[in-house]
Coordinates of C-alpha atoms in Angstrom, one line a residue:
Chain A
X13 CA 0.0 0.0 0.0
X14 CA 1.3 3.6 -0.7
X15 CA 0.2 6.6 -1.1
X16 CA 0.0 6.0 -5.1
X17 CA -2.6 3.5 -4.9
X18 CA -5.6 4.8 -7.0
X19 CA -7.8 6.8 -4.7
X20 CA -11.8 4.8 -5.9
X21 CA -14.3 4.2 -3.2
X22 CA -13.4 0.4 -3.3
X23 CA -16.4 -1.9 -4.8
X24 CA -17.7 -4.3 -2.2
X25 CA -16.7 -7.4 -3.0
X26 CA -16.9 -10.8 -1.7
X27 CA -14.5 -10.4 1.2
X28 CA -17.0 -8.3 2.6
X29 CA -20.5 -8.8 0.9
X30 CA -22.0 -10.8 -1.8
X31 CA -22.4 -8.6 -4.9
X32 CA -23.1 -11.0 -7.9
X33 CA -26.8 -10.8 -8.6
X34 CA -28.6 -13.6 -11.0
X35 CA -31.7 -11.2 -10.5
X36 CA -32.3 -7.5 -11.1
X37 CA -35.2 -7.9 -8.4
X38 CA -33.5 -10.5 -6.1
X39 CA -30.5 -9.8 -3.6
X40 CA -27.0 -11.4 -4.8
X41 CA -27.9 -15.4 -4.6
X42 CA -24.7 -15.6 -1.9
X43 CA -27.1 -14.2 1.2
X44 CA -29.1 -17.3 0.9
X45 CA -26.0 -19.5 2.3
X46 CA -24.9 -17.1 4.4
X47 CA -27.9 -16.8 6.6
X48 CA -27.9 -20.9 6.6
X49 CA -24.7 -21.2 7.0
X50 CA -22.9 -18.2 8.5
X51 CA -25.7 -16.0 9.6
X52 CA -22.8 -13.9 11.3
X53 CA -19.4 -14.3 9.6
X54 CA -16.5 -12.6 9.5
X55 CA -15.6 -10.2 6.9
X56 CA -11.9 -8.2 5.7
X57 CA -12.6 -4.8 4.6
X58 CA -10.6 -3.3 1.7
X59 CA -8.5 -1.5 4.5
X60 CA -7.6 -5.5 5.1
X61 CA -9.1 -4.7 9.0
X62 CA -11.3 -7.6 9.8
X63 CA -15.1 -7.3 10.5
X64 CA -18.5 -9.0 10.8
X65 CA -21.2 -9.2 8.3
X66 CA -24.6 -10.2 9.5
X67 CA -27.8 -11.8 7.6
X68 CA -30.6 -12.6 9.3
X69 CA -33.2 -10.4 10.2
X70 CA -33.2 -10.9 13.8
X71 CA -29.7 -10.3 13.9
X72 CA -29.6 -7.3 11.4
X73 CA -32.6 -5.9 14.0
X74 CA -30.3 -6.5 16.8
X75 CA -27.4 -5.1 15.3
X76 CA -29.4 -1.8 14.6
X77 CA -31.6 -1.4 17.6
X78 CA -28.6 -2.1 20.2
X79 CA -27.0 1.4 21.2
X80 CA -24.0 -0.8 21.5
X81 CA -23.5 -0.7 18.0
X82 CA -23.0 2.6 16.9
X83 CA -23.5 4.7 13.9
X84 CA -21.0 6.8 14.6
X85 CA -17.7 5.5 13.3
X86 CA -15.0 7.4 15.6
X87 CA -14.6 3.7 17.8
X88 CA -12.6 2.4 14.8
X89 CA -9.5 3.7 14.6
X90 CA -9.6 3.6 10.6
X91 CA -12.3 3.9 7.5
X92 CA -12.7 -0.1 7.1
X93 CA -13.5 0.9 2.9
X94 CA -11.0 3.6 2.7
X95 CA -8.6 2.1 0.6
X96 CA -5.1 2.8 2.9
X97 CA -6.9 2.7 6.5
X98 CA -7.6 6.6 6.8
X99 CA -8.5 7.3 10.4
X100 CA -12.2 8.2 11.0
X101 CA -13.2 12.0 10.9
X102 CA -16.1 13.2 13.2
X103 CA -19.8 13.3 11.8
X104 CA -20.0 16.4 9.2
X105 CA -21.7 19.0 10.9
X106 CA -25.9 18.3 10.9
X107 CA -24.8 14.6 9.3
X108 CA -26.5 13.0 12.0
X109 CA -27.4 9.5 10.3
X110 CA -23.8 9.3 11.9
X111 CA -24.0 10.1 15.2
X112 CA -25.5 8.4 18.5
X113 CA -27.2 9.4 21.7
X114 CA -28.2 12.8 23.0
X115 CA -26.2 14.5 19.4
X116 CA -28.4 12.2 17.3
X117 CA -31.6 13.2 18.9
X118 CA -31.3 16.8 19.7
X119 CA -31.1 17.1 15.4
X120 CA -33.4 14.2 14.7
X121 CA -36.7 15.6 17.0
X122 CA -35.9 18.7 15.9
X123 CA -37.5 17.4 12.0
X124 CA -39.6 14.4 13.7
X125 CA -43.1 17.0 13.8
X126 CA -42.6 17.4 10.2
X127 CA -42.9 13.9 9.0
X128 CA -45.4 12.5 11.3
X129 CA -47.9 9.7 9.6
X130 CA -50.9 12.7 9.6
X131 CA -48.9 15.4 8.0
X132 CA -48.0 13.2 5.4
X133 CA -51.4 12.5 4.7
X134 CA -52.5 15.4 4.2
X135 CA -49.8 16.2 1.4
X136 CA -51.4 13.2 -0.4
X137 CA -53.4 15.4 -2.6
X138 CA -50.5 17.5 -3.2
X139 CA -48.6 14.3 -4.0
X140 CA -51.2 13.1 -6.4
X141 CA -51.7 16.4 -8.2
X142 CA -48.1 16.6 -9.2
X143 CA -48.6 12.8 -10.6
X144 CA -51.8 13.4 -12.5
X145 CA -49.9 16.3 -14.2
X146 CA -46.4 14.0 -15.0
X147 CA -48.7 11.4 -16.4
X148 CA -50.7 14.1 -18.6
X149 CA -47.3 15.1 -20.1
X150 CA -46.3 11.8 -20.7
X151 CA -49.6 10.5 -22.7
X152 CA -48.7 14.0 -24.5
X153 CA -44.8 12.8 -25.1
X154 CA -43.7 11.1 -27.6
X155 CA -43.0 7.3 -27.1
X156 CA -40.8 5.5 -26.2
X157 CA -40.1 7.6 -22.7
X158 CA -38.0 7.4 -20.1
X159 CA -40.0 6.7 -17.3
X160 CA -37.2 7.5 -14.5
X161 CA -36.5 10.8 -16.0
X162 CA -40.2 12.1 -16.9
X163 CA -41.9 10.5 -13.7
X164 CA -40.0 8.5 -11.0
X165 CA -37.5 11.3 -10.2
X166 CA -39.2 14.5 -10.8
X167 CA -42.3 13.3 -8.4
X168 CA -40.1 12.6 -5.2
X169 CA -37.8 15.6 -6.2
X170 CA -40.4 18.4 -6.5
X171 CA -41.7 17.1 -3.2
X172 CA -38.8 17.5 -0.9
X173 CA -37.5 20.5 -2.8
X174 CA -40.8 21.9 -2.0
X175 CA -41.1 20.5 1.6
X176 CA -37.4 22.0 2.2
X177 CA -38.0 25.1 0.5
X178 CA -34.8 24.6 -2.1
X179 CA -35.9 26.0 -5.8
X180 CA -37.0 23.0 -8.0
X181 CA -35.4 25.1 -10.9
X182 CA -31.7 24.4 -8.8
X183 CA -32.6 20.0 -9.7
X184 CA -29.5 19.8 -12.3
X185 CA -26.7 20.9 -9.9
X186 CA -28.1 18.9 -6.8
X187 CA -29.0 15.4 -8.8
X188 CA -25.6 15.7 -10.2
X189 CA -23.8 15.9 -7.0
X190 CA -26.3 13.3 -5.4
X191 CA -25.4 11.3 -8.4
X192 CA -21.3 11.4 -7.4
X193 CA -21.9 10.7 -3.9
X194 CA -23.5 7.5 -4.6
X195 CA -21.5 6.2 -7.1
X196 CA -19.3 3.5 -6.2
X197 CA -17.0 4.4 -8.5
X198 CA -16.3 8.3 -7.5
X199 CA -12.8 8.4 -6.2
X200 CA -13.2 9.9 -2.7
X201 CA -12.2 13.7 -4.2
X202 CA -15.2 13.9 -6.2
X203 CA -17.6 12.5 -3.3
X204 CA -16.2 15.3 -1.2
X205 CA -16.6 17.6 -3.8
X206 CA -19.8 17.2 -4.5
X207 CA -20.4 16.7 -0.7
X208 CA -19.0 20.5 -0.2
X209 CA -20.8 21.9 -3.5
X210 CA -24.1 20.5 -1.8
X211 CA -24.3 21.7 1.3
X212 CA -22.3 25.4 0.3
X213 CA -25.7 25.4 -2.0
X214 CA -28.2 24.7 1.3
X215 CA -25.9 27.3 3.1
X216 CA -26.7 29.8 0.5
X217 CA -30.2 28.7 1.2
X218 CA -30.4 29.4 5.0
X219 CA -28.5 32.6 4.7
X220 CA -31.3 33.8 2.3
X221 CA -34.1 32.5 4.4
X222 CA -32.8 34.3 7.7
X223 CA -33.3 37.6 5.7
X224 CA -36.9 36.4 3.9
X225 CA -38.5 33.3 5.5
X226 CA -40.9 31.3 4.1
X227 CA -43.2 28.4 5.3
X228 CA -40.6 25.4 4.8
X229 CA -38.1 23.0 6.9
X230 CA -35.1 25.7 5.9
X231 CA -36.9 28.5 7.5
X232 CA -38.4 26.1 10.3
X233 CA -35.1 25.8 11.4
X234 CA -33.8 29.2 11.1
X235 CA -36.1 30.6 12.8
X236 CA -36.5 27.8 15.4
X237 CA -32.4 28.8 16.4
X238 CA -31.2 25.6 17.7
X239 CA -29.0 24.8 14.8
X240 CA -25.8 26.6 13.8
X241 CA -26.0 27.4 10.0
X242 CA -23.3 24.4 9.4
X243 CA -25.4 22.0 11.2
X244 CA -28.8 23.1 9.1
X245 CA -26.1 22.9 6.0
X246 CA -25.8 19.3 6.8
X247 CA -29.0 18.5 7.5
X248 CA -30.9 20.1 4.4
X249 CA -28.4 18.3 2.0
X250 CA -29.2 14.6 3.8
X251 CA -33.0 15.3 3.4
X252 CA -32.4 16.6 -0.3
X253 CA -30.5 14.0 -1.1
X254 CA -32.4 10.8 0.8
X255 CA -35.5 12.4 -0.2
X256 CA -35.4 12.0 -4.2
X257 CA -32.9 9.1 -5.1
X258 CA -34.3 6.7 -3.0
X259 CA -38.0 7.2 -3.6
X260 CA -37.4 8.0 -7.3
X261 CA -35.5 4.5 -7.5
X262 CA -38.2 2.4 -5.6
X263 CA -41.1 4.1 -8.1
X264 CA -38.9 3.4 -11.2
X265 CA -37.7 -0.7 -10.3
X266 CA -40.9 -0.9 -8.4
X267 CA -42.6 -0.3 -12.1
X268 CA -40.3 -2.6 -13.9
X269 CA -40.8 -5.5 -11.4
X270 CA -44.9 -5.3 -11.8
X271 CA -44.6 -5.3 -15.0
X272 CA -42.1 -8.3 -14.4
X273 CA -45.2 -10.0 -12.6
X274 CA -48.3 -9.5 -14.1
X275 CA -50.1 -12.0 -12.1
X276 CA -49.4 -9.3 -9.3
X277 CA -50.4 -6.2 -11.4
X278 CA -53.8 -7.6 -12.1
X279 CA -54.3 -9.1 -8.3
X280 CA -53.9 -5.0 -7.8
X281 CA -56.1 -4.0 -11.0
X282 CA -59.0 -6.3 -9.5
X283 CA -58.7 -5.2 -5.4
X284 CA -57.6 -1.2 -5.0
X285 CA -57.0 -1.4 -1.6
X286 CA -54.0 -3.8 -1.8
X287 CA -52.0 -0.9 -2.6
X288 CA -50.7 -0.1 0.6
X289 CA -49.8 -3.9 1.1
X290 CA -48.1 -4.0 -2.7
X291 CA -46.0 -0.8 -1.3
X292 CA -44.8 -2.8 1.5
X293 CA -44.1 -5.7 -0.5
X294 CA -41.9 -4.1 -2.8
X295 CA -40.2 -2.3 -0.1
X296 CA -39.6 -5.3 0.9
X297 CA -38.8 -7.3 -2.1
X298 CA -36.8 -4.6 -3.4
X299 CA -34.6 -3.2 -0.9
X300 CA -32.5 -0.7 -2.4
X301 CA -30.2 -0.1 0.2
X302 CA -28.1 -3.0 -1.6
X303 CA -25.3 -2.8 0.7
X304 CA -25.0 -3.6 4.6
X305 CA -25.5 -0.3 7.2
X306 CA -22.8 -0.1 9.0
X307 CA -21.9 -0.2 12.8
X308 CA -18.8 0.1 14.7
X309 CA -19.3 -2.0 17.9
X310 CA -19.1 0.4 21.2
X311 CA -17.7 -1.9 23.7
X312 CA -16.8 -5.2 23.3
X313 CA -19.9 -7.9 23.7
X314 CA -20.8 -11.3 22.3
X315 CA -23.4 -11.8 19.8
X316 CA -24.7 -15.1 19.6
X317 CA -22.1 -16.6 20.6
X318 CA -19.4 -14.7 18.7
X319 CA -17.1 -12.5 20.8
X320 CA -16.6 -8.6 19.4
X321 CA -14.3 -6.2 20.2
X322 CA -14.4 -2.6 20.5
X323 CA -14.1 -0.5 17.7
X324 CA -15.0 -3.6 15.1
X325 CA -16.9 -3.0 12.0
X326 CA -20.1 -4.7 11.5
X327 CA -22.4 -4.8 8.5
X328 CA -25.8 -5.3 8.5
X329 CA -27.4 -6.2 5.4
X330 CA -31.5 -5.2 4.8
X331 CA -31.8 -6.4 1.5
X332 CA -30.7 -10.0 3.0
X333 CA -32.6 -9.7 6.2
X334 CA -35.5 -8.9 3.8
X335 CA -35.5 -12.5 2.4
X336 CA -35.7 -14.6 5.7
X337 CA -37.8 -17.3 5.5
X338 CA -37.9 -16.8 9.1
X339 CA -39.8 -13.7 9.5
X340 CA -41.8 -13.7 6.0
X341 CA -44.8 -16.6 5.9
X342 CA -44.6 -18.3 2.6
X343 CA -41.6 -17.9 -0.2
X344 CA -40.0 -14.5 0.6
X345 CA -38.2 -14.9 -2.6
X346 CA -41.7 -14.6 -4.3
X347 CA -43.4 -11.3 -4.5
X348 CA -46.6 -11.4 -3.1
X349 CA -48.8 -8.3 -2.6
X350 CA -51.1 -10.5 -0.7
X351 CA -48.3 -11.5 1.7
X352 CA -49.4 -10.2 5.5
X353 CA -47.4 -7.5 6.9
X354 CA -44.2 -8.3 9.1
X355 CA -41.9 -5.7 9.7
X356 CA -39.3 -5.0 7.1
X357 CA -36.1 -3.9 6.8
X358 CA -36.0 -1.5 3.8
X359 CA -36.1 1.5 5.6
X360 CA -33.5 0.7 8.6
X361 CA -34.5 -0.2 12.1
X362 CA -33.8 1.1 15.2
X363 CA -33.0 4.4 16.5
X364 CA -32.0 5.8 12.8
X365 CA -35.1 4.1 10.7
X366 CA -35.8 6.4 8.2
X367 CA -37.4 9.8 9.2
X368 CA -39.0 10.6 5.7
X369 CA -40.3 6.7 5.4
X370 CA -44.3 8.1 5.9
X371 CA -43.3 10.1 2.7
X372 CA -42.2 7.5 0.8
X373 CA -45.3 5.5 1.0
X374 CA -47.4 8.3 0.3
X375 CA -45.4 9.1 -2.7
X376 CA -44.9 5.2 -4.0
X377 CA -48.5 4.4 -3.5
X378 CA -49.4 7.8 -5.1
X379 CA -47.4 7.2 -8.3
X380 CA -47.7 3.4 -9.1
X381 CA -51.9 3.7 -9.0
X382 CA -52.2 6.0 -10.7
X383 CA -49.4 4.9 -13.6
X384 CA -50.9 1.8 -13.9
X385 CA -54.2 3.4 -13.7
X386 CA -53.4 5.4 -16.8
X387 CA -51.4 3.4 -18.6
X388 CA -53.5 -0.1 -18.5
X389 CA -51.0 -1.7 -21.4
X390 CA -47.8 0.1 -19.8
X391 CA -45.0 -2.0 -21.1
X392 CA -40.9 -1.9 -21.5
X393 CA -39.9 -0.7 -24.7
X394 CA -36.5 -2.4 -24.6
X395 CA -36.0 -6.5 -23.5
X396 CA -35.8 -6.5 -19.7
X397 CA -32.4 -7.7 -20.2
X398 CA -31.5 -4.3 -21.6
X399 CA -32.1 -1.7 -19.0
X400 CA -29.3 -0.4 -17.2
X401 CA -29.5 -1.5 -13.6
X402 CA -27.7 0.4 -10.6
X403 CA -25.4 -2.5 -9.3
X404 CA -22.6 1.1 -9.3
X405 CA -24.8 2.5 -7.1
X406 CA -25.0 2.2 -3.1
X407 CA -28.4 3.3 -4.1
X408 CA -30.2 0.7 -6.4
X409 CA -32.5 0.7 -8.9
X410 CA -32.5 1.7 -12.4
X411 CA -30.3 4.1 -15.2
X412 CA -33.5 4.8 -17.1
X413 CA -36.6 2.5 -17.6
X414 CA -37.6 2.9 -21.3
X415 CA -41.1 2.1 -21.2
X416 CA -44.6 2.8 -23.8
X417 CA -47.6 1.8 -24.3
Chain B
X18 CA -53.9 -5.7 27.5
X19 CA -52.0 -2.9 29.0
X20 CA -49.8 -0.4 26.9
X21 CA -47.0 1.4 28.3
X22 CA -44.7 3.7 26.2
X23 CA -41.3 5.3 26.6
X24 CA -41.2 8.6 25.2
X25 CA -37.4 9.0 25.5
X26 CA -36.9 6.2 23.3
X27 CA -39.6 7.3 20.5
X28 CA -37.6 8.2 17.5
X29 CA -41.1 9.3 15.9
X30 CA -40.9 7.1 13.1
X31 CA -45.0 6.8 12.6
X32 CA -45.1 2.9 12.2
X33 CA -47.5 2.4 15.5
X34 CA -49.9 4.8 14.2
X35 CA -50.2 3.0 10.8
X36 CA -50.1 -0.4 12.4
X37 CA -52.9 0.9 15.6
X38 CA -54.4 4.5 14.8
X39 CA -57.4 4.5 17.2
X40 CA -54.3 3.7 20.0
X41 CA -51.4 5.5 19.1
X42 CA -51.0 9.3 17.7
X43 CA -48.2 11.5 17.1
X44 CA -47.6 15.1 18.2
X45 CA -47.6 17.9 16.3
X46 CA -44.8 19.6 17.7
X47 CA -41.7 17.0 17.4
X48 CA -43.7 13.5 16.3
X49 CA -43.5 11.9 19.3
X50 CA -45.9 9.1 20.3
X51 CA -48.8 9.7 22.3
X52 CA -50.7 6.9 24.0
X53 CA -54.6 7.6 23.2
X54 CA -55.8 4.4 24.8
X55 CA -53.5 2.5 27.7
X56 CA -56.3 0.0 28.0
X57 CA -57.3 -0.6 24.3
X58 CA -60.4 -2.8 23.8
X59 CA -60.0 -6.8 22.8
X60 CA -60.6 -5.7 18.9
X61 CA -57.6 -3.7 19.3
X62 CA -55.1 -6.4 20.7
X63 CA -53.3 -7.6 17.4
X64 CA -53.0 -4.1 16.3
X65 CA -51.3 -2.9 19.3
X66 CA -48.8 -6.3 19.3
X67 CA -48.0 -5.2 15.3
X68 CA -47.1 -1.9 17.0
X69 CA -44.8 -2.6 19.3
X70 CA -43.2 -5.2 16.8
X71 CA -42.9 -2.7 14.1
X72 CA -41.3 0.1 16.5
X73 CA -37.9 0.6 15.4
X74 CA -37.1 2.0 18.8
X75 CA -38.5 -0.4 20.9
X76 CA -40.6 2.4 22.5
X77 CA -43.6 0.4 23.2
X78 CA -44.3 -2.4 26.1
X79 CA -47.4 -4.6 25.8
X80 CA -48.3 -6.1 29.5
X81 CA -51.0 -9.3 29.3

């Protein structure tokens, strides 16, 4: 190792976690035998420090509930996927999906009120407005059209943009550098870069809502004073950036795998009021997080029977935990939008489980209902085999989804 | 059924109002949970367990 070696965010490979899918629905086929046969197993990270990786859902719930295991990363003394072992900086200021305790949940209940299950609801009509209107310009559009650019991202991203108070008309600059932190492939410069460039845009933001405030989360939190502006910096660029590419990819694969399973699509055309089930499902199913969140272990404690030390790296994969036959009744390899609920994993657990996660199911439901509604004969225009998939993505999902109809 | 909830733990993340609305709410102010009904009524029981399953923070404690 010197300081020559090439600087890439290193791919996760099999030393740590499965990768190699046979299906663009299905996790890598590799979880399968690890929750039989290793359901906690060690792991070396590209920093060649060893680790755990665990599968099961119980385990991964554990893992993420236990204040044990921490978000923050300071306990290790090194970046287990920086390539050379760079020692771990603090949290970015407002970056508090990386922090624990008191920090996390003085900035956390500070945005809680504002994404409560009722005020959600009542954006529904909002939400569905701004769909009715994508799918107007899309019967209007010539076909074939791409379905993630002219209806799965723009939904999502209006929404938060709006919900934030950030100009929609700003999208370009902020999807580009939401796009280069996500890639696998960014060398660590340009995820920093556009790291910077995003929050020095939300800082610009807050400064300008201080002098004019309007009725958003920006001015919320100007004007409610407990954060500095760095901290509402940080905070406005996590919420911009979990708030489109994650909802935009589940309303984009979540298409592509209905129309993978049509049996499915016409259980939904015949009985309305599965939809909130089929959301879950495919939540479920889906999974986009594709890699394990990670944990660095607090002090060190024995989990099932395996003793960890302090400072240790542990990964705890959803999308695996997602497919236990022991939580899901019947095949949980099958999607089923009949299924009966059983807590998932797709939006975390734990103290960090998603905080926009009411959104997202008002948004999914919204915008598959009413595209199939639409759209009765909605189809891929290109052979499944033929649309880009996200596996360079932490993020997954799809490059574009060509579709007509 | 009894219902007890820990307020410190609540991380305000909705799921026991969509699994049990007519038992648990959120307020306004920060999204915390609030307890409508400590003693919910029998057709409320598997709700309320589907609660305090989904809650990612643990927050609620079903006594039987």
């Amino acid at each position: 190792m010197t300081d020559t070696q090439p600087t890439t965010r290193p791919r996760p490979d099999t030393r740590t976690q499965p990768t190699q899918r046979t299906c663009p629905f299905s996790p890598p086929e590799g979880y399968r035998t690890l929750r039989e046969e290793a359901p906690i197993t060690p792991v070396t990270f590209p920093d060649g420090t060893d680790g755990w990786l665990v599968s099961r859902h119980a385990d991964v719930r554990t893992v993420l509930a236990d204040q044990r295991f921490g978000a923050n990363r300071r306990p290790a003394r090194t970046d287990a996927f920086a390539p050379t072992g760079t020692p771990v900086p603090p949290p970015p200021p407002g970056m508090f999906i990386m922090m624990d305790g008191p920090e996390h949940t003085r900035i956390r209940r500070l945005l809680t009120g504002q994404f409560t299950v009722r005020r959600m609801r009542q954006l529904a009509p909002a939400v569905e407005r701004i769909v009715a209107e994508h799918l107007d310009a899309m019967a209007s559009a010539e076909q074939p059209v791409d379905l993630l650019r002219d209806f799965a991202l723009p939904i999502p991203s209006l929404v938060i943009c709006e919900l934030l108070g950030v100009p929609y008309a700003d999208r370009a600059d902020f999807q580009r550098n939401s796009g280069n932190m996500l890639r696998l492939d960014a060398s660590q410069e340009q995820v920093q870069q556009a790291h910077l460039a995003m929050n020095q845009h939300i800082h610009e933001l807050v400064q300008a809502k201080r002098a004019h405030p309007t009725d958003d989360i920006l001015s919320g939190l100007v004007q409610d004073g407990r954060l500095s502006d760095e901290e509402m910096a940080g905070v406005g660029a996590l919420l911009l950036l979990a708030g489109h590419e994650t909802t935009a990819n589940m309303i984009a694969l979540g298409t592509m795998c209905l129309l993978h399973h049509p049996d499915q699509l016409a259980a939904l055309r015949a009985d309305a009021s599965l939809w909130d089930n089929a959301v879950e499902e495919l939540l479920r199913y889906l999974t986009i997080i594709q890699f394990g969140l990670r944990r660095v272990v607090r002090e060190d404690l024995e989990l099932d029977g395996h003793r960890i030390e302090a400072g240790t790296t542990v990964l705890a994969s959803l999308t695996s935990g997602n497919r236990d036959a022991d939580q899901f009744t019947g095949d949980p390899d099958q999607l089923d939008v009949q299924r009966p609920y059983s807590p998932h994993l797709a939006f975390g657990h734990g103290a960090h489980q998603c905080i926009g996660q009411q959104l997202a199911r008002v948004e999914m439901k919204a915008a598959l209902s009413a595209l199939f509604d639409r759209f009765p004969s909605l189809r891929l225009a290109v052979p499944a085999k033929e649309v880009p998939m996200r596996d360079d993505m932490l993020i997954y999902g799809v490059h574009a989804l060509p579709v007509t109809w | 059924m009894k219902v007890i909830i820990d307020e410190d733990k609540c991380v305000g993340a909705g799921q026991c109002v969509l699994a049990a609305d007519q038992v648990f709410d959120q307020r306004e102010d920060d999204g915390i949970v609030v307890l409508l009904d400590a003693l919910p009524p029998e057709e409320q029981h598997s709700a309320v367990e589907d609660a305090a399953a989904r809650c990612p923070a643990l927050a609620i404690e079903v006594l039987k």
